[in-house]
Coordinates of C-alpha atoms and ligand atoms in Angstrom, one line a residue:
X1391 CA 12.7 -45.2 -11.2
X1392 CA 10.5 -46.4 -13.7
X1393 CA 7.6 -44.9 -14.8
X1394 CA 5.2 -47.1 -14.1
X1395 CA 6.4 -46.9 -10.1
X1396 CA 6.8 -42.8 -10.4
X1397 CA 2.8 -43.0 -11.2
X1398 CA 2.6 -44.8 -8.0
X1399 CA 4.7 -42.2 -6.3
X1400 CA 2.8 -39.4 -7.5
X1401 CA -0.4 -41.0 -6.8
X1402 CA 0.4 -42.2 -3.3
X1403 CA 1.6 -38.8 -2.9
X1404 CA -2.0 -37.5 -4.1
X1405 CA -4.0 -37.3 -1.3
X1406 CA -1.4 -36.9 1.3
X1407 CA -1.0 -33.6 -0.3
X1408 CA -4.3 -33.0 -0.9
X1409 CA -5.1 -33.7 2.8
X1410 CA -2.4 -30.9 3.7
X1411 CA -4.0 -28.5 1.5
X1412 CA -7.4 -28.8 2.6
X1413 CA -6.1 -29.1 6.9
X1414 CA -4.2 -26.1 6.1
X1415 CA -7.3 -24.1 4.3
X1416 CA -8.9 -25.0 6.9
X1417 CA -6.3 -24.0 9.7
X1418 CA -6.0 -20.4 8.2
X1419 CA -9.4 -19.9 7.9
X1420 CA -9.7 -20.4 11.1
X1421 CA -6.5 -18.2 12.1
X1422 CA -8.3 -15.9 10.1
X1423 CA -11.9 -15.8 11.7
X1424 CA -10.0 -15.5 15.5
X1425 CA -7.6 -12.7 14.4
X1426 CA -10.7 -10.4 13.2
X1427 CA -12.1 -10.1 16.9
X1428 CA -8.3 -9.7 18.1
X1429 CA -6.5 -7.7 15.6
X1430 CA -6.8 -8.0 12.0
X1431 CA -3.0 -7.2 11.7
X1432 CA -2.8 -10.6 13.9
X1433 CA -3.4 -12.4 10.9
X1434 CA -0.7 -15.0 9.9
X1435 CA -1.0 -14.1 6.5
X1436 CA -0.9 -10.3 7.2
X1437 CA 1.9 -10.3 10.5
X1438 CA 4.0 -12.3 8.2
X1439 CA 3.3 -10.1 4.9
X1440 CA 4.1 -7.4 7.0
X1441 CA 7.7 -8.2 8.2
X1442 CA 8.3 -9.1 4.8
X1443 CA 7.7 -6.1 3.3
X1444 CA 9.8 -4.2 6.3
X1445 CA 12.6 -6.8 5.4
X1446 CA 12.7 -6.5 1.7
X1447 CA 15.4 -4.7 0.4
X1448 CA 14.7 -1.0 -0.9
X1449 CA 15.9 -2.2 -4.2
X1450 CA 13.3 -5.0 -4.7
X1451 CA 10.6 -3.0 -3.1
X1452 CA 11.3 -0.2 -5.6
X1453 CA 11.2 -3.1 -8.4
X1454 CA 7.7 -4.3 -6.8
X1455 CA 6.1 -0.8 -6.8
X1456 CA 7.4 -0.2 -10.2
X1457 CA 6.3 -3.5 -11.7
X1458 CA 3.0 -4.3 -9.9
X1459 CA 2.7 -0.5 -8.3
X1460 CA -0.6 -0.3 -6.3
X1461 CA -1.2 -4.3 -7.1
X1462 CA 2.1 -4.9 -5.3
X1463 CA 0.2 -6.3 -2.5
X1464 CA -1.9 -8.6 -4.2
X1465 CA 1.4 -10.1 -5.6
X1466 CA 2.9 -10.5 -2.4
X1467 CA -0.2 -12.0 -0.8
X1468 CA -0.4 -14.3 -4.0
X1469 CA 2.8 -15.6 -3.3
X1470 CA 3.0 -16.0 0.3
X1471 CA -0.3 -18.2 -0.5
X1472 CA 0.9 -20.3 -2.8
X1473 CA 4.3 -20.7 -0.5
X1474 CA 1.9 -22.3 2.0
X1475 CA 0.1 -24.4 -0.9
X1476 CA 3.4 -26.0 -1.1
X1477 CA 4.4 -26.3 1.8
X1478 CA 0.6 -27.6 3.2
X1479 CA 1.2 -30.3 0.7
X1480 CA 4.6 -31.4 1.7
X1481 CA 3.8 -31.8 5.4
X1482 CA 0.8 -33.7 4.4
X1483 CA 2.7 -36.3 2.6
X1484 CA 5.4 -36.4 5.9
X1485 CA 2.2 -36.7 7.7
X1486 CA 1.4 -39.6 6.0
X1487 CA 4.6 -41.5 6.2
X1488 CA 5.0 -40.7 9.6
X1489 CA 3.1 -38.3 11.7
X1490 CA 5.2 -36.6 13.8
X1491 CA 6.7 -35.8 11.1
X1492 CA 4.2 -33.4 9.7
X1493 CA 4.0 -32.4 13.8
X1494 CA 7.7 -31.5 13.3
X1495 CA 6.8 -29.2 10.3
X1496 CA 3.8 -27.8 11.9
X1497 CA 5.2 -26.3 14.9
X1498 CA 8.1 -24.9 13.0
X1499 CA 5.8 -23.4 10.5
X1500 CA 4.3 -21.9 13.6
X1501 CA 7.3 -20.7 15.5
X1502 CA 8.3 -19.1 12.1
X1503 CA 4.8 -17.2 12.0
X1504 CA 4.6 -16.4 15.8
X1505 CA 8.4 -14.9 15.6
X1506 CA 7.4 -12.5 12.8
X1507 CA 3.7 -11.6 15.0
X1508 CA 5.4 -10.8 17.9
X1509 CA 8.1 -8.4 16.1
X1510 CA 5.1 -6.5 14.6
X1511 CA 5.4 -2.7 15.7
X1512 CA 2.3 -2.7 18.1
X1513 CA 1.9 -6.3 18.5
X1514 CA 0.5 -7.7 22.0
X1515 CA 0.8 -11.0 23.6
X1516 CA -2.4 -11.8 21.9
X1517 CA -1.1 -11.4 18.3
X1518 CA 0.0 -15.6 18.4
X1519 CA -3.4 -16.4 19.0
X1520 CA -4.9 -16.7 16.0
X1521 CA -1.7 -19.0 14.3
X1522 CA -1.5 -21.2 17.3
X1523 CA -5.3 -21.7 17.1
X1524 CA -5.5 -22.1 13.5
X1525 CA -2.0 -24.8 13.7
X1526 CA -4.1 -26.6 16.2
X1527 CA -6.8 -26.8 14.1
X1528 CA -4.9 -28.0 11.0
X1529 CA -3.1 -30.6 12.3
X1530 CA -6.2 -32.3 14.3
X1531 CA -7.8 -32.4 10.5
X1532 CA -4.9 -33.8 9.1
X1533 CA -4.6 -36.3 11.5
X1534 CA -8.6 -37.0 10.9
X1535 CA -7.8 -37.0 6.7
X1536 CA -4.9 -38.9 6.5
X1537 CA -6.7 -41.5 9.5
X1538 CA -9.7 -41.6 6.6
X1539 CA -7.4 -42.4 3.9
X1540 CA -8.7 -44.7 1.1
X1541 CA -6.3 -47.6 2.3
X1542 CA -5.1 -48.1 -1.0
X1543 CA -3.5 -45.0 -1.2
X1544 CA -1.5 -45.7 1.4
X1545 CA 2.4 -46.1 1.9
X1546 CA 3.0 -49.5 3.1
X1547 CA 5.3 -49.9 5.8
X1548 CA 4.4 -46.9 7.7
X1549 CA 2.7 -46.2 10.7
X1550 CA -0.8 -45.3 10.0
X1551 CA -0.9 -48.8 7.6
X1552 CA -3.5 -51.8 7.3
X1553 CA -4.1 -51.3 11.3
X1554 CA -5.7 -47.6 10.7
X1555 CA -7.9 -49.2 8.2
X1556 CA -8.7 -52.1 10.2
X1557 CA -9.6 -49.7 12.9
X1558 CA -12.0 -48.0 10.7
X1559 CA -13.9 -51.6 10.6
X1560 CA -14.1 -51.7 7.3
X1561 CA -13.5 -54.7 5.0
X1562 CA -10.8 -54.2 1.8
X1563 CA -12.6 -54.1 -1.9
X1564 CA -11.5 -56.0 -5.0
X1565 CA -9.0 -53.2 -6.0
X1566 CA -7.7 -53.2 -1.9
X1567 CA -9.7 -49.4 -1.9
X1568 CA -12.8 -50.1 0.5
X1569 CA -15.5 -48.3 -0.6
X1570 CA -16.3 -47.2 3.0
X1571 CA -12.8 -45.4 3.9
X1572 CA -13.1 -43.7 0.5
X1573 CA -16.5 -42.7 1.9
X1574 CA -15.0 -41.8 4.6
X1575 CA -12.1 -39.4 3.6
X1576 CA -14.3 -37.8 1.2
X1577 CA -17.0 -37.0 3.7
X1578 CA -14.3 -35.8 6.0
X1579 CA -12.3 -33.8 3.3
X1580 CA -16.1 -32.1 2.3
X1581 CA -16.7 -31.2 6.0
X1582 CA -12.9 -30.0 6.5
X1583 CA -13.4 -27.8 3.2
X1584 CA -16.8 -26.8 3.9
X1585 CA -15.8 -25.4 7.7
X1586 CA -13.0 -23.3 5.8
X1587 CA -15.3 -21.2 4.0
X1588 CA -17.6 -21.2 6.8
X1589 CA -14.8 -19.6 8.7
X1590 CA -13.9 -17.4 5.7
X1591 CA -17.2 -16.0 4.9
X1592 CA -17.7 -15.4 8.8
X1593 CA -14.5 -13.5 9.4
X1594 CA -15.4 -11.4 6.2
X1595 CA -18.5 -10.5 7.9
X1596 CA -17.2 -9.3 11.6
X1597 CA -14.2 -8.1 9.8
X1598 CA -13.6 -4.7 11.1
X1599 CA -13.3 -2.9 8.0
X1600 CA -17.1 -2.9 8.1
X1601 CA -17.4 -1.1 11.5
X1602 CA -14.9 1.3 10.1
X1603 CA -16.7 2.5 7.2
X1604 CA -19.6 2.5 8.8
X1605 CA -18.5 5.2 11.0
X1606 CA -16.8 7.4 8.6
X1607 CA -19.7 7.5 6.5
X1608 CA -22.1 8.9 9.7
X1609 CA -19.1 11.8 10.1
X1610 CA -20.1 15.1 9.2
X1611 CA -17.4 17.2 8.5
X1612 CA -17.5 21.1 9.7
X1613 CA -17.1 23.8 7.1
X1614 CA -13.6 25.4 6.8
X1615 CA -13.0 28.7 9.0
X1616 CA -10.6 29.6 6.5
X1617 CA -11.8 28.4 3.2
X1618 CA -9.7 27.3 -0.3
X1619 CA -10.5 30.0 -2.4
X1620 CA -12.7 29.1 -5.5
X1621 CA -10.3 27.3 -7.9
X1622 CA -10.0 30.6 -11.1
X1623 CA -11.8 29.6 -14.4
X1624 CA -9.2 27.7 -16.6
X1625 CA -7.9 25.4 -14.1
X1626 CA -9.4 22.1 -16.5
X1627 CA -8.4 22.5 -20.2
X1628 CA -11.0 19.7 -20.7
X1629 CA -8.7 17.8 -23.4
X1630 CA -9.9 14.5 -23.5
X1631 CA -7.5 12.0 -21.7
X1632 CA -5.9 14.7 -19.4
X1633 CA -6.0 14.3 -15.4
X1634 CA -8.2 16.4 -14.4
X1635 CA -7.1 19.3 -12.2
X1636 CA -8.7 17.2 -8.9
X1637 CA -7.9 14.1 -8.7
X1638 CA -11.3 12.4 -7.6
X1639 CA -10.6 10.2 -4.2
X1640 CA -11.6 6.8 -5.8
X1641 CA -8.4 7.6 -8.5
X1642 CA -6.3 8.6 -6.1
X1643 CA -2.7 7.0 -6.6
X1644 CA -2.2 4.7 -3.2
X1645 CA 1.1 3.9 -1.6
X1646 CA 1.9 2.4 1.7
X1647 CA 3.4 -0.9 3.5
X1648 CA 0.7 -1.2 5.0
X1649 CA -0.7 -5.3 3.9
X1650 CA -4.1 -4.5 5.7
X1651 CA -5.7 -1.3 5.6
X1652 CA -5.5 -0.2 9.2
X1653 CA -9.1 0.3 10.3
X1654 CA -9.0 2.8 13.1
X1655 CA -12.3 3.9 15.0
X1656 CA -12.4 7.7 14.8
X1657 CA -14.1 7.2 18.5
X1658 CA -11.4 5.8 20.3
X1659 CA -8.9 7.4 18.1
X1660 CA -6.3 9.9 19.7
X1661 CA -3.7 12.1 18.2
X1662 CA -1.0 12.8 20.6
X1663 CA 1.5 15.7 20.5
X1664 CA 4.7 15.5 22.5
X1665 CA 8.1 14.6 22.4
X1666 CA 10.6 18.0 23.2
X1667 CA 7.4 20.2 24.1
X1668 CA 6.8 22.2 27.0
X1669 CA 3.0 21.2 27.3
X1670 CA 2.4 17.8 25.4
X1671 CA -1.4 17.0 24.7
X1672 CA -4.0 15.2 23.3
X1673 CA -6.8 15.6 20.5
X1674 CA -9.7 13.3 20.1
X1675 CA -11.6 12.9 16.0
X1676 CA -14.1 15.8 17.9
X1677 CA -11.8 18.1 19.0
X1678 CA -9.9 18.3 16.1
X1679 CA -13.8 19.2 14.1
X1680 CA -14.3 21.8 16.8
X1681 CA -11.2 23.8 15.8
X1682 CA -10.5 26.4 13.3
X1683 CA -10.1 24.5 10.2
X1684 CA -8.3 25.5 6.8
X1685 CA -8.9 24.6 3.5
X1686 CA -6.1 24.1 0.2
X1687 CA -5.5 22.5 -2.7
X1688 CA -2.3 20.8 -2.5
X1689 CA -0.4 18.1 -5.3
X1690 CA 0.8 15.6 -3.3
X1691 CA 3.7 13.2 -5.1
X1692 CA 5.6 10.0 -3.9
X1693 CA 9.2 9.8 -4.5
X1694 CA 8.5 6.5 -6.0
X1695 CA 6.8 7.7 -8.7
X1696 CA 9.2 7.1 -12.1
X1697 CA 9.6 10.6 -14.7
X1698 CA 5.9 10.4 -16.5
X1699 CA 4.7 8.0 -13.8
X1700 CA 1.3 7.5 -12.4
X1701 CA 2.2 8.6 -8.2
X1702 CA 0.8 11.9 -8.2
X1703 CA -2.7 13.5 -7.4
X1704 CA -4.5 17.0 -6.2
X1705 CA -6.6 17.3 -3.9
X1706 CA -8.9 19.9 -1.6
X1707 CA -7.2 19.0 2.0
X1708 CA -9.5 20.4 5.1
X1709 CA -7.0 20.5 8.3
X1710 CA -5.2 22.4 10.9
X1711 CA -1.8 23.4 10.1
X1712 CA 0.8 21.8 12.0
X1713 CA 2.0 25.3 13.4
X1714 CA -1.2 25.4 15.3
X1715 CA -1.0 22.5 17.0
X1716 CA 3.2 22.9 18.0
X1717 CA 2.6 26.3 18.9
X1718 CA 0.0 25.3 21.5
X1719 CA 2.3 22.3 22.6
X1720 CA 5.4 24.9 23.2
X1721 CA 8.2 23.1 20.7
X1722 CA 11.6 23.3 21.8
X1723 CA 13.7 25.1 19.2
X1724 CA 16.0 22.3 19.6
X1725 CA 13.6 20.0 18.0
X1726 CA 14.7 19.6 14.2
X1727 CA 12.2 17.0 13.0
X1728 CA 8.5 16.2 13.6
X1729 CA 8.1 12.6 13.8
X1730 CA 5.0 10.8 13.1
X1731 CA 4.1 7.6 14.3
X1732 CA 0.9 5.7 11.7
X1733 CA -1.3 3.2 13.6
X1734 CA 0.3 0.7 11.8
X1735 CA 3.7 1.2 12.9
X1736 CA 5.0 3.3 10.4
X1737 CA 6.5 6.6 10.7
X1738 CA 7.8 9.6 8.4
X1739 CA 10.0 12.5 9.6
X1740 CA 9.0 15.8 8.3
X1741 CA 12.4 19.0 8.7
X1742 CA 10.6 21.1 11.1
X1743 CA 12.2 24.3 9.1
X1744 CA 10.0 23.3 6.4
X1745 CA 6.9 21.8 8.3
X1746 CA 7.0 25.2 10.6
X1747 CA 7.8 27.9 7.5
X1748 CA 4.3 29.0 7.4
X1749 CA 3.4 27.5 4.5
X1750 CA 0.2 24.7 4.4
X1751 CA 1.4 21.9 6.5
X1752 CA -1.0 20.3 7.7
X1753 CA -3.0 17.2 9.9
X1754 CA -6.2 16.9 7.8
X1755 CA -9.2 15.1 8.2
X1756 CA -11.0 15.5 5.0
X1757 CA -10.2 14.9 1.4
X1758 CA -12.6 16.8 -1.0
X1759 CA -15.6 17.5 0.5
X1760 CA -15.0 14.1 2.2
X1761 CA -14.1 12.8 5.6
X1762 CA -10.5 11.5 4.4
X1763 CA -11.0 7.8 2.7
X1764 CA -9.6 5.2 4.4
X1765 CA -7.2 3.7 2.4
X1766 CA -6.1 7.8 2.6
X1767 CA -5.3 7.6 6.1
X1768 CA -8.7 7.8 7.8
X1769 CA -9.1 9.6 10.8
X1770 CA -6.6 11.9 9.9
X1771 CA -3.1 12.0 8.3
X1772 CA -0.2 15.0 8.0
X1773 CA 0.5 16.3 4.4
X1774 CA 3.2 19.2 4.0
X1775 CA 3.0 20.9 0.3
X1776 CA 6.3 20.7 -1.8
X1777 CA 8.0 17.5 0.1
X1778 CA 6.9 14.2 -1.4
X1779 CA 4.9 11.6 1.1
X1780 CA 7.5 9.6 2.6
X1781 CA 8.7 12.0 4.6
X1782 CA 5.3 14.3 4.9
X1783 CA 2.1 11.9 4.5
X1784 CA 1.5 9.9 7.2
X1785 CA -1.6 8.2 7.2
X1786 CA -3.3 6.6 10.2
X1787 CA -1.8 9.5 12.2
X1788 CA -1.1 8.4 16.5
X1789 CA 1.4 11.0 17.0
X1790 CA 3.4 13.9 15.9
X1791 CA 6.9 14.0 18.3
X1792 CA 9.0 17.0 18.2
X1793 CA 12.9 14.9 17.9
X1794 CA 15.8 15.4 16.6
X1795 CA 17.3 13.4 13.8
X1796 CA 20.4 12.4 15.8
X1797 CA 17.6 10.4 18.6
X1798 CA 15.2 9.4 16.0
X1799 CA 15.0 7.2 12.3
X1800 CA 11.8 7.0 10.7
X1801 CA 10.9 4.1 8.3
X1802 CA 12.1 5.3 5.6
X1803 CA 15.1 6.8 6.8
X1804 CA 16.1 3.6 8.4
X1805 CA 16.1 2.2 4.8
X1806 CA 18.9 4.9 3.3
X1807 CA 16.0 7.1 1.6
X1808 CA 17.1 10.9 1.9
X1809 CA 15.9 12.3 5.0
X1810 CA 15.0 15.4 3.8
X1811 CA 12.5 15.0 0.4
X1812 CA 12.0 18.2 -1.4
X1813 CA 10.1 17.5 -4.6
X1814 CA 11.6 17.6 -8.0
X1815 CA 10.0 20.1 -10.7
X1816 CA 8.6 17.6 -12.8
X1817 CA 6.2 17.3 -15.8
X1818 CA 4.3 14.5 -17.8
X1819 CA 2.8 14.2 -21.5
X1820 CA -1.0 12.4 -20.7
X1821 CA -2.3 12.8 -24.8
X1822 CA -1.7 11.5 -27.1
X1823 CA -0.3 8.5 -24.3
X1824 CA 3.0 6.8 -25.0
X1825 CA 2.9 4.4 -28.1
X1826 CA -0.7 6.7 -29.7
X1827 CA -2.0 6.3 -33.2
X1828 CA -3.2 9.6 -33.9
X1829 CA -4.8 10.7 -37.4
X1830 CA -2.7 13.4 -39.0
X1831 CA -4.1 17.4 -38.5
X1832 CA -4.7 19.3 -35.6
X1833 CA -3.8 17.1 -32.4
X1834 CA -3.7 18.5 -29.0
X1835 CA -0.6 17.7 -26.5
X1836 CA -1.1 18.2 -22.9
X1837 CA -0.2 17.2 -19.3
X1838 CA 1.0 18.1 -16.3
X1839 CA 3.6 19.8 -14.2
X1840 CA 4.2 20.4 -10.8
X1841 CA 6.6 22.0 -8.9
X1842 CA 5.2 22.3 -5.6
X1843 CA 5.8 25.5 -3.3
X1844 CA 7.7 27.3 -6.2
X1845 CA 5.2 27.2 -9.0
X1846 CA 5.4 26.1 -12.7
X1847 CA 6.2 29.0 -14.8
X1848 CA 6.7 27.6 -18.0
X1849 CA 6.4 23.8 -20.0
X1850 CA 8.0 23.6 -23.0
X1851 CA 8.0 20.7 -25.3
X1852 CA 10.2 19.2 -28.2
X1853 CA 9.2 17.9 -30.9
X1854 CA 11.2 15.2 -32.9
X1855 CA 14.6 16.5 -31.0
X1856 CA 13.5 19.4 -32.5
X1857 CA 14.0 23.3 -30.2
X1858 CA 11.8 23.6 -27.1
X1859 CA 8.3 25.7 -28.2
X1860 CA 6.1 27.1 -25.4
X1861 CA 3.3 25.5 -24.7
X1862 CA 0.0 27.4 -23.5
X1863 CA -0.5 26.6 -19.3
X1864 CA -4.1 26.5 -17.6
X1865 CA -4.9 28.5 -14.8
X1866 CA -3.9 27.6 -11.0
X1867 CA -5.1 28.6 -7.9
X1868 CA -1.0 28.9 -6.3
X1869 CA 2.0 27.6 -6.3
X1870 CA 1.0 24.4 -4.3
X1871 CA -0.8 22.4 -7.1
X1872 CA 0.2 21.4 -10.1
X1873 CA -0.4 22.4 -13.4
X1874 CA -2.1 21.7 -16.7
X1875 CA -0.8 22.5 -20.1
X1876 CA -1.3 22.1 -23.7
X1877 CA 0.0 22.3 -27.1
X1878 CA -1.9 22.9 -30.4
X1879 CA 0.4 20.4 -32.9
X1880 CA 0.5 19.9 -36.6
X1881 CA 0.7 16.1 -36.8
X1882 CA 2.2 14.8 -40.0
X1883 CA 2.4 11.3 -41.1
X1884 CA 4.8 9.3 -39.5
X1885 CA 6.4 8.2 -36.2
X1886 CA 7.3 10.9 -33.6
X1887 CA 8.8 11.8 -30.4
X1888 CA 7.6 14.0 -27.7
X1889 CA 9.4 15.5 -25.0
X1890 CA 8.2 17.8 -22.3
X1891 CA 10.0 19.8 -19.8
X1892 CA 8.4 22.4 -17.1
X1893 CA 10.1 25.3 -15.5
X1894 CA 9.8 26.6 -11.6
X1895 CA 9.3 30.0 -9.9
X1896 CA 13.1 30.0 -10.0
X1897 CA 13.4 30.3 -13.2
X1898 CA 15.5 26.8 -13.2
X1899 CA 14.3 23.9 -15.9
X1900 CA 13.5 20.4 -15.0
X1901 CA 16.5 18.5 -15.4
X1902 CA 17.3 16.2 -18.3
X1903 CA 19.8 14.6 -16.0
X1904 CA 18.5 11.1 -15.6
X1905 CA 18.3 9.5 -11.8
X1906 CA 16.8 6.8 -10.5
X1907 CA 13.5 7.0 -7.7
X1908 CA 15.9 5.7 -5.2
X1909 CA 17.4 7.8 -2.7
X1910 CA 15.5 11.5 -3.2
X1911 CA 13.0 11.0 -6.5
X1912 CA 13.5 10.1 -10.2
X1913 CA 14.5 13.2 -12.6
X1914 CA 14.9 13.2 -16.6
X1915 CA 13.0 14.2 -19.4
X1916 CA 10.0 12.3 -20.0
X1917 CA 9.2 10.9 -23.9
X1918 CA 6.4 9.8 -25.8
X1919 CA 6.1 7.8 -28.9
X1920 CA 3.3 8.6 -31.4
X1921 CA 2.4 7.4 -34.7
X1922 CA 0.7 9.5 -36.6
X1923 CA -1.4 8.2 -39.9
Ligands
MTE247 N1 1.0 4.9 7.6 C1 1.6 5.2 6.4 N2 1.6 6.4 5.9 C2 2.2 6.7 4.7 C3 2.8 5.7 4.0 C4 2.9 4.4 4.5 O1 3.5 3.4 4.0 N3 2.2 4.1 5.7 N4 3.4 5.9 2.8 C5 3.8 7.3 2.5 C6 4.1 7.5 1.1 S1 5.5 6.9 0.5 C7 3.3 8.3 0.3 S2 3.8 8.8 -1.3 C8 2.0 8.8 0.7 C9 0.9 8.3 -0.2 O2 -0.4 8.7 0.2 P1 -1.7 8.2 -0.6 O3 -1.6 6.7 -0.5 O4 -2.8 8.8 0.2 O5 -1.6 8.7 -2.0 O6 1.6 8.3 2.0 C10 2.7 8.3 2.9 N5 2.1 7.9 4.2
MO248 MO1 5.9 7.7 -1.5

């Protein structure tokens, strides 16, 4: 081909594809607007999101939340949108060389999306809607687009030739592109574009994250019957650069599948407790604040979270401990795992040996001082101390069923991840950070360890491969949180390593054995690089 004919390729190929683009902005806006008053998980972009992230493979999703971590998600939805860019483009230049061509692509585009809706875990016979609306839509303005065509720019010899142009009624220019069809598919193109963002900027505004948040922020959370005790002087060493001791909500590490933040209206809401129970019932958002509540600080962790990583927070959590609430219900013995069911679909299994053992499992509703944030899990979400949040932190809480692993996989599980998730004793350097240039003199090193339900004892650092020193360790209000610590170091000239190890209630150091996040949590011994001038 020569190059002179590839140009005319590429430029009869132009607006074809820019036709498809703009139909199919058009079409998903659309899809968008209808699937806010349905369902906003009945979004296209979201139902199909969503079953890819349940069918990626642990290892890549590991890779994802390692590389992008909390902006995992915006990669994803990045890439499924420039997937349909592509693909919006190609059916419009079908389109144009035969229509039912780009029909063809259309519906199969759609069967594709409507398979993934309807296999969403509480999808309903109204979860097509929105796709088969928006398809509709998109191909009727493609059909209108490539009709208005600047004749020109069309492939001769194919259907929608001279006779489209001659049905516009307009006569053919000097260059054979007639200034009316140009007119024409421009005006059409502006109105097809403009109706997007009207659609857009509508479903944005009914969008129910609105209603949501509105509600939450009119809740008024009761005090605690049985209260955290005031967190002892010391807990904050005040270094600058070190986490503090809470973790404020807004800097709270997030991790979930979940593509849309589940907006759930604490109104309607119900948490039910059944499965193998004598007496199975049901709390509304009111009940549950007209209870006995307790109050802890608890360090919650995800087993995603790489040795020094980012996946860890504390918190004040105001609840009722999930003894309460299986006692009333009458558990079977039998029953060796609570299962919890999310609003989204997902679910975690939590060893009823350790969710029953009396220490400060709990369903909480507030996150401190707050009603729990919604990206948090808003209405109310389970969190058990010393087991990391797959298997303890389900957010969006339905349901809590007493099962037995044998009848019952949660997410997770079903994925190979270890069914049982006992945190690792763990600890992390925060100043100087990784890769520091520090002044030489007096420069403090701290961080922080956790261990939770045993207790950090001890953190010790080496320095330059050098012995393990003791450093000094803040206060802590139990054995649920984690820990700050520091170290007073003499920083001479030159390039340096630091490692940092912390050491339980047992009496066992963290080990320097390294392992992977993937099946039970990461372990080794974390190092920092400084340069000190
Ligand atoms: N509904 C739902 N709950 C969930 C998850 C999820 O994907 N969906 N992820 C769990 C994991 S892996 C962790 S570590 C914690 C994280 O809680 P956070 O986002 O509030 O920090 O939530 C847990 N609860
Ligand atoms: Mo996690």
């Amino acid at each position: 081909m020569s190059a002179s004919s590839l140009l005319r390729t590429v430029r009869r190929a132009l607006l074809p594809a820019l036709s498809g683009l703009l139909a199919g902005a058009a079409g998903l806006s659309v899809a968008q607007l209808i699937a806010q008053f349905i369902e906003p998980n009945s979004s296209p972009v979201i139902a199909v999101g969503g079953a890819a992230i349940d069918a990626t493979p642990t290892p890549l999703k590991e890779y994802a939340i390692r590389n992008f971590g909390t902006n995992d998600k915006h990669v994803l939805l990045t890439g499924i949108l420039a997937v349909l860019a592509v693909l919006t483009m190609a059916i419009g230049i079908a389109a144009a060389r035969r229509f039912i061509a780009g029909v063809v692509l259309v519906v199969a585009l759609g069967v594709v999306a409507v398979t993934a809706e309807l296999r969403r875990p509480n999808a309903t016979a109204a979860y097509p809607l929105p796709t088969s609306i928006g398809l509709a839509c998109a191909l009727g303005l493609l059909y209108l687009l490539i009709r208005f065509r600047p004749h020109s720019m069309q492939t001769a010899g194919h259907n929608l030739t001279d006779d489209a142009a001659a049905t516009n009624g307009v006569p053919d220019g000097p260059s054979g592109i007639t200034v009316g069809s140009r007119r024409q598919f421009l005006i059409t193109g502006a109105g097809v574009g403009a109706a997007a963002a009207v659609a857009l900027a509508v479903s944005n505004v009914v969008t129910s994250s609105k209603s949501t948040a509105a509600a939450r922020s009119k809740i008024k959370l009761p005090k605690a019957t049985d209260p955290a005790k005031p967190l002892p002087e010391g807990v904050d060493l005040k270094v600058p650069g070190l986490s503090s001791f809470v973790t404020p909500n807004a800097k709270f590490y997030r991790v979930d599948t979940a593509l849309s933040t589940p907006q759930v209206n604490p109104v309607t809401w119900k948490l039910k407790i059944n499965g193998m129970v004598d007496k199975p019932f049901t709390l509304s958002y009111d009940d549950i604040l007209s209870m006995p509540l307790v109050e802890r600080d608890i360090t919650m962790t995800c087993v995603s979270n790489e040795v020094g990583g980012p996946y860890v927070g504390t918190a004040r959590w105001l609840g009722i401990p999930l003894k309460t609430l299986m006692n009333r219900a009458g558990m079977n013995p039998e029953a060796d795992q609570l299962f919890a069911t999310s609003a989204d679909g997902f679910t975690t299994s939590t060893p009823t040996r350790i969710a029953l053992d009396g220490r400060d499992a709990m369903v909480v509703v507030g996150m401190n001082g707050e009603p729990l944030p919604i990206a948090h899990g808003f209405p109310a979400r389970m969190i058990v101390p010393g087991l990391y949040g797959y298997v303890s932190g389900c957010k969006w809480l339905t349901s809590i069923t007493a099962a037995t692993y044998a009848g019952k996989k949660a997410y997770w599980t079903q994925r190979k991840w270890d069914i049982d998730g006992p945190i690792y004793t763990e600890s992390r350097i925060d100043v100087p950070a990784s890769f520091a240039q520090v002044k030489a003199g007096i420069v403090p090193i701290a961080g922080v360890a956790w261990a939770q339900h045993r207790g950090v004892d001890k953190v010790e650092i080496s320095i330059d491969g050098g012995g393990w020193q003791s450093t000094t360790l803040a206060a802590t209000p139990g054995i649920d949180t984690w820990r700050q610590w520091w170290f007073k170091w003499e920083a001479k000239p030159g390039s340096h390593q630091i490692r940092v190890r912390a050491t339980d209630s047992s009496g066992e150091p963290q080990t320097d054995r390294r392992q992977g996040t993937f099946p039970r949590g990461a372990t080794g011994i974390q190092e920092a690089l400084v340069t000190v001038s």
